[in-house]
Short mmCIF file of C-alpha atoms in Angstrom, two decimals:
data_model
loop_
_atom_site.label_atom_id
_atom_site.label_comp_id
_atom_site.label_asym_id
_atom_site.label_seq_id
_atom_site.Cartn_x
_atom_site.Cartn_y
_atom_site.Cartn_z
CA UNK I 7 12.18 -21.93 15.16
CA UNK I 8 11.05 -19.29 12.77
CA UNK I 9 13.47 -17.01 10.61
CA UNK I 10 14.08 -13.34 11.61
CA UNK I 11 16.24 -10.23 11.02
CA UNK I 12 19.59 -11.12 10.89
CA UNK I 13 22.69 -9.05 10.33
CA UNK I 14 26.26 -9.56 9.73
CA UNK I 15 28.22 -9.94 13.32
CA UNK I 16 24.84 -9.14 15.33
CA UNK I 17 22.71 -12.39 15.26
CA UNK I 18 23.53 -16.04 16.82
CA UNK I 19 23.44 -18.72 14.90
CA UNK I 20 20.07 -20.08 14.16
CA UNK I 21 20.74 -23.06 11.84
CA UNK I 22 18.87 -25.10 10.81
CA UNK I 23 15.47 -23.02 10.92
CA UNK I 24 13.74 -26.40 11.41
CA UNK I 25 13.80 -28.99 14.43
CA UNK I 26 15.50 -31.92 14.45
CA UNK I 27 12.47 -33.81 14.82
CA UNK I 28 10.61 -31.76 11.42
CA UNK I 29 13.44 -33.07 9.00
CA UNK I 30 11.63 -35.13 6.26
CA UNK I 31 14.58 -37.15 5.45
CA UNK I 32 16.65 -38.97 7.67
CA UNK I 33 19.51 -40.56 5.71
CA UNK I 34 23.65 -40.08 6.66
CA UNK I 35 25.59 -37.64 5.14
CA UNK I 36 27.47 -40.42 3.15
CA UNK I 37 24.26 -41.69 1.91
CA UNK I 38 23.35 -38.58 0.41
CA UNK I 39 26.50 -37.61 -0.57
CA UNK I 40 26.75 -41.46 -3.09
CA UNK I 41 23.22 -40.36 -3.81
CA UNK I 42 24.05 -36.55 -5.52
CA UNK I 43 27.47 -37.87 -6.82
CA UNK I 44 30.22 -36.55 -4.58
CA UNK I 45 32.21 -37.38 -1.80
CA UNK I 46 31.22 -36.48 1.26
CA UNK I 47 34.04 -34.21 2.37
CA UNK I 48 33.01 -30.20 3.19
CA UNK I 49 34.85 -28.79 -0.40
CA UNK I 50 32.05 -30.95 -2.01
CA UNK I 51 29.43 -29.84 -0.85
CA UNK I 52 30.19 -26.66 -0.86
CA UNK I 53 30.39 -26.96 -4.34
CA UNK I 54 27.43 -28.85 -4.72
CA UNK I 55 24.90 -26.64 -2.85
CA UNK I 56 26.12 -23.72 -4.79
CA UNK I 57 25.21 -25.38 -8.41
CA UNK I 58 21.85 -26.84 -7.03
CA UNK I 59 21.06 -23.18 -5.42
CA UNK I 60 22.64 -20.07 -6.89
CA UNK I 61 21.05 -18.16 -9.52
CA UNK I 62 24.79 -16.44 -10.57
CA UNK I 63 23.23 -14.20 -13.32
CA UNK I 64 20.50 -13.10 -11.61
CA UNK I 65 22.00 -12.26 -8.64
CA UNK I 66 24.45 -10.17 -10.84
CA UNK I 67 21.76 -8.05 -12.84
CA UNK I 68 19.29 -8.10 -9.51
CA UNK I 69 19.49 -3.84 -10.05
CA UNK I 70 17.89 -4.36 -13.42
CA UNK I 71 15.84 -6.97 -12.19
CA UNK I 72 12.84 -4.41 -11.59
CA UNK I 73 12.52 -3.78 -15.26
CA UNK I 74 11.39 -6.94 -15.75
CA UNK I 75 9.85 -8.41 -13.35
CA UNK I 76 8.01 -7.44 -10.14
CA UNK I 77 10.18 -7.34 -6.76
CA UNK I 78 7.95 -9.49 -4.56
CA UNK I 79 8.67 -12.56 -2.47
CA UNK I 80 4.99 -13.32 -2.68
CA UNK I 81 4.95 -13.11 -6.70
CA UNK I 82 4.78 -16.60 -6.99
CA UNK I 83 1.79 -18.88 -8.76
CA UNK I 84 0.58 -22.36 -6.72
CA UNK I 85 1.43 -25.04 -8.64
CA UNK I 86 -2.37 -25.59 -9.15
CA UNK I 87 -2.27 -21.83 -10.66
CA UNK I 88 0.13 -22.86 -13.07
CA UNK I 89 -2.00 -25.16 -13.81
CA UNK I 90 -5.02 -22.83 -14.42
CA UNK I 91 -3.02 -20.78 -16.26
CA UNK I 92 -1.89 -24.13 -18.90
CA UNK I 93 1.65 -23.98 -17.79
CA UNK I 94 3.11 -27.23 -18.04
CA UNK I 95 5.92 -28.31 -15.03
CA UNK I 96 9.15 -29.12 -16.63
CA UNK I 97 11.82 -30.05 -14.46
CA UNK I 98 14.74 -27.81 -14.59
CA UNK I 99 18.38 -29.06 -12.75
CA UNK I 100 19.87 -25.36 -13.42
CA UNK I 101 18.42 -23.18 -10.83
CA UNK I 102 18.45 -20.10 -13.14
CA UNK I 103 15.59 -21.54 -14.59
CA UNK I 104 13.90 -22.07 -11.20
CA UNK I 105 10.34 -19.94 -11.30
CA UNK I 106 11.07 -18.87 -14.76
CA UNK I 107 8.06 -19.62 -17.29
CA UNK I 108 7.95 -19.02 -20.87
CA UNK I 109 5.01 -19.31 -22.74
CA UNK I 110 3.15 -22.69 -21.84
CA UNK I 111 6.15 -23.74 -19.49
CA UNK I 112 6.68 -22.92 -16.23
CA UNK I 113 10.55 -24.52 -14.93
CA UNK I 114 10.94 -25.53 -11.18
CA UNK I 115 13.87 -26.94 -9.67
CA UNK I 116 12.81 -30.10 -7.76
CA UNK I 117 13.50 -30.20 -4.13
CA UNK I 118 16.96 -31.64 -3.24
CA UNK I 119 16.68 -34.07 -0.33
CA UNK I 120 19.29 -33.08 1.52
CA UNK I 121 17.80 -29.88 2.51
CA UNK I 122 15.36 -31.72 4.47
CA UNK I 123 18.41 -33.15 6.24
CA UNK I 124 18.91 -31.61 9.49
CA UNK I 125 22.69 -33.19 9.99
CA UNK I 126 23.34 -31.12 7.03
CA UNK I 127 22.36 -28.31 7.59
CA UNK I 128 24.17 -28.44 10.49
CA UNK I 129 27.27 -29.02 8.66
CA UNK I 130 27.37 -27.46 5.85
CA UNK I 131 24.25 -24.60 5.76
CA UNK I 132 25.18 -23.46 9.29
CA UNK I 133 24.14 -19.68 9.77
CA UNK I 134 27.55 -17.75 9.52
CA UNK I 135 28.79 -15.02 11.56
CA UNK I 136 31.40 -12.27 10.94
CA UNK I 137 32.33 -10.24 8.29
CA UNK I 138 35.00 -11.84 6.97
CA UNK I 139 35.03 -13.09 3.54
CA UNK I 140 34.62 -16.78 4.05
CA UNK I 141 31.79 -15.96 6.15
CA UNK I 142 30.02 -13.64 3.87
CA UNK I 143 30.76 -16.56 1.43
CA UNK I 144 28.74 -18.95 3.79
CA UNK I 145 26.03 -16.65 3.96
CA UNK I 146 25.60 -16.39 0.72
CA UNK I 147 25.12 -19.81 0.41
CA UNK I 148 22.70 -19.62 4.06
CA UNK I 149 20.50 -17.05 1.99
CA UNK I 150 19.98 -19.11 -1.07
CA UNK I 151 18.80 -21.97 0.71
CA UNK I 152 16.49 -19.97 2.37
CA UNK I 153 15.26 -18.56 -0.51
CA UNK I 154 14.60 -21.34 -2.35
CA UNK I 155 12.76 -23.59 0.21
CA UNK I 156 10.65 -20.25 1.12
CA UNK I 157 10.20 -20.26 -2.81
CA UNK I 158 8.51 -24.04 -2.34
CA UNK I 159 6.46 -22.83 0.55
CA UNK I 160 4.67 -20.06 -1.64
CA UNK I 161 4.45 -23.34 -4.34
CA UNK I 162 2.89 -25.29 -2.46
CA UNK I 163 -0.14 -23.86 -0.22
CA UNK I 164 -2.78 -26.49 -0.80
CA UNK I 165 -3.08 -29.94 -0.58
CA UNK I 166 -3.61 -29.80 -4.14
CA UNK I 167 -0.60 -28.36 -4.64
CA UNK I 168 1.36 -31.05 -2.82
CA UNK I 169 -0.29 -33.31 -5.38
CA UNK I 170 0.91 -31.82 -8.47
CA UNK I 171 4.34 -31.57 -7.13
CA UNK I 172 4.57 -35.37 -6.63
CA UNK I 173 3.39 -35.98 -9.37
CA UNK I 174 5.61 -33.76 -11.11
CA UNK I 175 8.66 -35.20 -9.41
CA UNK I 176 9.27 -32.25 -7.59
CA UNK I 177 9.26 -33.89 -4.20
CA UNK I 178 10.17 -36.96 -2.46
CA UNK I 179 7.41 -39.52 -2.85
CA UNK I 180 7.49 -40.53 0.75
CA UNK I 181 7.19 -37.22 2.25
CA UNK I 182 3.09 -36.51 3.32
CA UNK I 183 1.50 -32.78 3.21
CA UNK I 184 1.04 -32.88 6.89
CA UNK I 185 4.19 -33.20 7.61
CA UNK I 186 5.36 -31.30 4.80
CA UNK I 187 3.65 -28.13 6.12
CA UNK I 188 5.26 -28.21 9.35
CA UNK I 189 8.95 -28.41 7.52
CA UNK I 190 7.96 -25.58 5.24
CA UNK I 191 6.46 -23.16 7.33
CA UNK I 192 9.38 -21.36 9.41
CA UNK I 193 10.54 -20.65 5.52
CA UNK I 194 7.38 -19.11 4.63
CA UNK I 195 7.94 -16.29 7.02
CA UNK I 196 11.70 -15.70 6.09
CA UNK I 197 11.73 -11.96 5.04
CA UNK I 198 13.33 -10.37 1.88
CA UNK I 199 16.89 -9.73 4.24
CA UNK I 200 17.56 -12.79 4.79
CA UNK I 201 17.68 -14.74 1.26
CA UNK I 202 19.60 -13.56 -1.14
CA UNK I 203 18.95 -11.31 -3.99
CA UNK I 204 17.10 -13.69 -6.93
CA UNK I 205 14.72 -14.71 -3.82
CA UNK I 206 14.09 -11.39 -3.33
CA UNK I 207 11.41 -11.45 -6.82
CA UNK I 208 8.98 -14.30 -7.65
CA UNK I 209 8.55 -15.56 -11.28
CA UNK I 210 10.23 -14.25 -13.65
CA UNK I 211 9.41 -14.29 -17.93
CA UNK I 212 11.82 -15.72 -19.94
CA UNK I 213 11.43 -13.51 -23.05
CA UNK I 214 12.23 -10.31 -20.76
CA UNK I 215 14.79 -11.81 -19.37
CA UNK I 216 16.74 -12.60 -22.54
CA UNK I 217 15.80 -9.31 -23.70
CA UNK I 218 17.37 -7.86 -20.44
CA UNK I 219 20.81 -9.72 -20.46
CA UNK I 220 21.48 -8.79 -24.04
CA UNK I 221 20.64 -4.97 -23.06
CA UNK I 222 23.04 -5.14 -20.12
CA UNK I 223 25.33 -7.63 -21.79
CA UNK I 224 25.84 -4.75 -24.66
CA UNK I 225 25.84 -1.50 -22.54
CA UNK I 226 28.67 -2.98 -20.93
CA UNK I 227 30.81 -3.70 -24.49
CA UNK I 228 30.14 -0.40 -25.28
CA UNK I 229 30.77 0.99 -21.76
CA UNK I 230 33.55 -1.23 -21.48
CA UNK I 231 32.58 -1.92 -17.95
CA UNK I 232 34.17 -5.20 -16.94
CA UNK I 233 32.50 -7.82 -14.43
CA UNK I 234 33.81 -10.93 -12.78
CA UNK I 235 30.90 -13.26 -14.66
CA UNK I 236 30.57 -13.04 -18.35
CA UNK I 237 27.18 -12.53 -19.22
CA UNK I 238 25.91 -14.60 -22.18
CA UNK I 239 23.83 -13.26 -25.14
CA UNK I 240 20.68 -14.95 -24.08
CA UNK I 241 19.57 -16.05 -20.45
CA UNK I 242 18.82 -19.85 -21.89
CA UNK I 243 18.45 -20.24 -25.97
CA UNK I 244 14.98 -21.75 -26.79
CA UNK I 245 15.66 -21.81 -30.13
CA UNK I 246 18.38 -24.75 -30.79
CA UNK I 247 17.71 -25.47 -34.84
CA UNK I 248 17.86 -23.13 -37.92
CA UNK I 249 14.24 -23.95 -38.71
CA UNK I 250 13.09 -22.65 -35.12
CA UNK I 251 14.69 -19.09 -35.91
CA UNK I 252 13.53 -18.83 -39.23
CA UNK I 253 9.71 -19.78 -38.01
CA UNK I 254 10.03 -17.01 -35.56
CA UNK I 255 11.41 -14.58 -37.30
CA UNK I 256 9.76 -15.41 -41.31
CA UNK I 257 6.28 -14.09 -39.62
CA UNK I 258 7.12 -10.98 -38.52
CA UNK I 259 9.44 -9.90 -41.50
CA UNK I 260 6.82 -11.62 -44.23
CA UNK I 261 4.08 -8.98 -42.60
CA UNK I 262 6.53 -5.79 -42.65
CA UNK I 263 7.40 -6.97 -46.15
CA UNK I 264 3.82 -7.72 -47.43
CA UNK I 265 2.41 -4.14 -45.99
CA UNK I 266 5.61 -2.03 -47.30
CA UNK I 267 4.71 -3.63 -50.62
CA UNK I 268 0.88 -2.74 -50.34
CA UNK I 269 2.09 0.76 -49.77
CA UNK I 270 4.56 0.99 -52.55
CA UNK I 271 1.77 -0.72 -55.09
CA UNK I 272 -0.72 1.46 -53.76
CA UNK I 273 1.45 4.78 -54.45
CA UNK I 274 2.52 3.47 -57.64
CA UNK I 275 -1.37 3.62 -58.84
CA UNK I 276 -1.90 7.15 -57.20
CA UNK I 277 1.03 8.45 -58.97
CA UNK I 278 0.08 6.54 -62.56
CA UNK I 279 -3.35 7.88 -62.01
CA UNK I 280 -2.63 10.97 -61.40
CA UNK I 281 -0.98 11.11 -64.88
CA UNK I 282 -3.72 9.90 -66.65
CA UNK I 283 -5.35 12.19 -69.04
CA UNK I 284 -8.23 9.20 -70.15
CA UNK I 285 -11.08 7.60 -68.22
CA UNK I 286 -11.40 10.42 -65.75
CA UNK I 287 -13.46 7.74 -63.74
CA UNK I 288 -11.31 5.19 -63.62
CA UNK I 289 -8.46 7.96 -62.48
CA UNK I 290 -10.30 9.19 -59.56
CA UNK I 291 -11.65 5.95 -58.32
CA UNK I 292 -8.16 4.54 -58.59
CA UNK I 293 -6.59 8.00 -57.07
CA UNK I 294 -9.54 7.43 -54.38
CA UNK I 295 -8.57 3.88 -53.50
CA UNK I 296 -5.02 3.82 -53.35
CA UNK I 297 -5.02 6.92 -50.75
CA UNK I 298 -7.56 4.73 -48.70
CA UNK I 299 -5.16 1.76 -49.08
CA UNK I 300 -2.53 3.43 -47.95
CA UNK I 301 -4.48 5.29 -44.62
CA UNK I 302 -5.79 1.30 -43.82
CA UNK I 303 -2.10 0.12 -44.19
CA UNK I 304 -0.85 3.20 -41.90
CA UNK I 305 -4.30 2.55 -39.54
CA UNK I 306 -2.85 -1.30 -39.48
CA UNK I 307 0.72 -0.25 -37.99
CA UNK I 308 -0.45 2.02 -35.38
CA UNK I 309 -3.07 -0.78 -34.35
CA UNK I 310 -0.30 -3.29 -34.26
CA UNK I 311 2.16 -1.09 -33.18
CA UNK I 312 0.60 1.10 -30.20
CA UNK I 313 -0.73 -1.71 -28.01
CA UNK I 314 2.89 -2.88 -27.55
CA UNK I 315 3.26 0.46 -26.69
CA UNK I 316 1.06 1.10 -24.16
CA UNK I 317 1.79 -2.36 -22.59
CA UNK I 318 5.64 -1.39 -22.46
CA UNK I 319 4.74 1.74 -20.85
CA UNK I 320 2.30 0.46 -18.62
CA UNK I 321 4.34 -1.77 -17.16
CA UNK I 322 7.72 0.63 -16.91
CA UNK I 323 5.48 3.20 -14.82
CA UNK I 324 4.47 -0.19 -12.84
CA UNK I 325 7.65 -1.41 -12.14
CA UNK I 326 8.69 2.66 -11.15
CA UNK I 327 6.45 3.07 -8.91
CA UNK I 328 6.66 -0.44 -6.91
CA UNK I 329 10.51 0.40 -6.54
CA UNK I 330 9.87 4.07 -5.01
CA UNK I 331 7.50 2.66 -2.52
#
């Protein structure tokens, strides 16, 4: 049973999207309940599925989402890609941090078992109906799951990508690709409608999306706009000891300081040579070289400078045009 348009009040219930006979794991409720730590009473799991599944801040800045990142279910690197690419897999229990990469690291949320559980789906993911609250609640909760698992089917396309997730620890060890692929594939054709809004883009970079909470996070101080969540000053801090922040930050402020003092030397010799009455050689070849010095220093900024530029700009009339289309 494949996934298809839904809307609120107009569709049946369709849950699970999978057959009884596709589950990949085959344990009671209780079972998995002692084996992700809580009691297996509805209230639970509620609360459970919601911290393995949704992305709160994302799903609260999704309208800025576009400016950093690009709005495609299909945006989404094989593991073996991330390989290519020398990402390393780290495991990653917070499922912000699912498809996020930063630098070398890529972070994936392993696979909880119990979505491969067809009893509980059946229980606790059923495929709500209605408008009212506690419905749209539900379906929240409906749309993450579907997201994520279609999020695992555009991870894993190749045997070889089944491989690295074992490895990794992404996936249950006695799960096999062939049977895998017939779990995973009514998820792959789930469509942007039906999983909600963080599913909606691929990967995402860490660095923009730091940038992109603090931007938000202070336009709405100065606004004064007030929101239910509480955004926090950096999407996840990388940089946990003093020594880390002054490594990342002593590079870039040693260069600004060692090229405004190259300008202020070199200025200080036009001006003294330009006051000199002796040596008329010496005058004009050090009048000569500190106006050079000071057109490589300004030649340096614009070449540093401008590419970060361009790339900024290239990608803002990217991201523009994919969202008019």
């Amino acid at each position: 049973m494949y996934c298809r348009a839904m809307a609120y009040g107009t569709a049946p219930p369709v849950s699970p999207p999978f057959q009884r006979s596709d589950q990949l794991n085959r344990e009671s409720s209780s079972d998995l309940a002692i084996r992700h730590g809580i009691r297996d009473v509805p209230t639970e799991w509620d609360d459970r599925i919601n911290s393995d599944l949704k992305a709160t801040i994302l799903d609260e800045i999704y309208p800025s989402l576009w400016l950093v990142g690009q709005r495609s279910p299909v945006h989404v690197d094989p593991l073996h890609k991330q390989v290519l690419k020398n990402r390393a897999i780290t495991i990653a229990e917070d499922p912000k941090l699912h498809l996020v990469w930063y630098y070398n690291t890529v972070y994936i949320k392993p696979l909880p078992v119990y979505l491969l559980n067809h009893a509980i789906w059946e229980a606790h993911l059923p495929e709500p109906v209605g408008e009212a609250p506690e419905h749209r609640s539900r379906y929240d909760k409906y749309r993450a799951a579907l997201g994520f698992l279609r999020s695992y089917g555009l991870l894993i396309r190749h045997e070889s990508d089944f491989i690295i997730a074992q490895r990794a620890n992404l996936l249950p060890k006695y799960v096999s690709f062939q049977r895998f692929q017939i779990f995973i594939q009514p998820f792959r054709s789930c469509s942007d409608d039906q999983v909600s809004l963080r599913y909606q883009y691929g990967q995402l970079r860490l660095t923009r999306l730091n940038w992109a909470v603090r931007i938000i996070k202070f336009y709405r101080i100065i606004s004064r706009k007030q929101t239910q969540e509480r955004l926090p000053w950096n999407y996840q801090e990388q940089l946990w000891q003093t020594s880390q922040h002054i490594q990342k930050y002593a590079t870039p402020l040693i260069f600004v300081f060692a090229v405004l003092s190259l300008i202020l030397s070199s200025m200080q010799v036009a001006f003294a040579a330009r006051e000199a009455t002796t040596w008329d050689a010496f005058v004009r070849v050090s009048w000569g070289f500190s106006i050079a010095i000071l057109v490589f220093a300004a030649t340096l900024g614009v070449l540093v400078i401008a590419p970060v530029l361009l790339v900024v700009i290239v990608h803002y009339r990217s991201a523009v045009r994919r969202r008019t289309q």
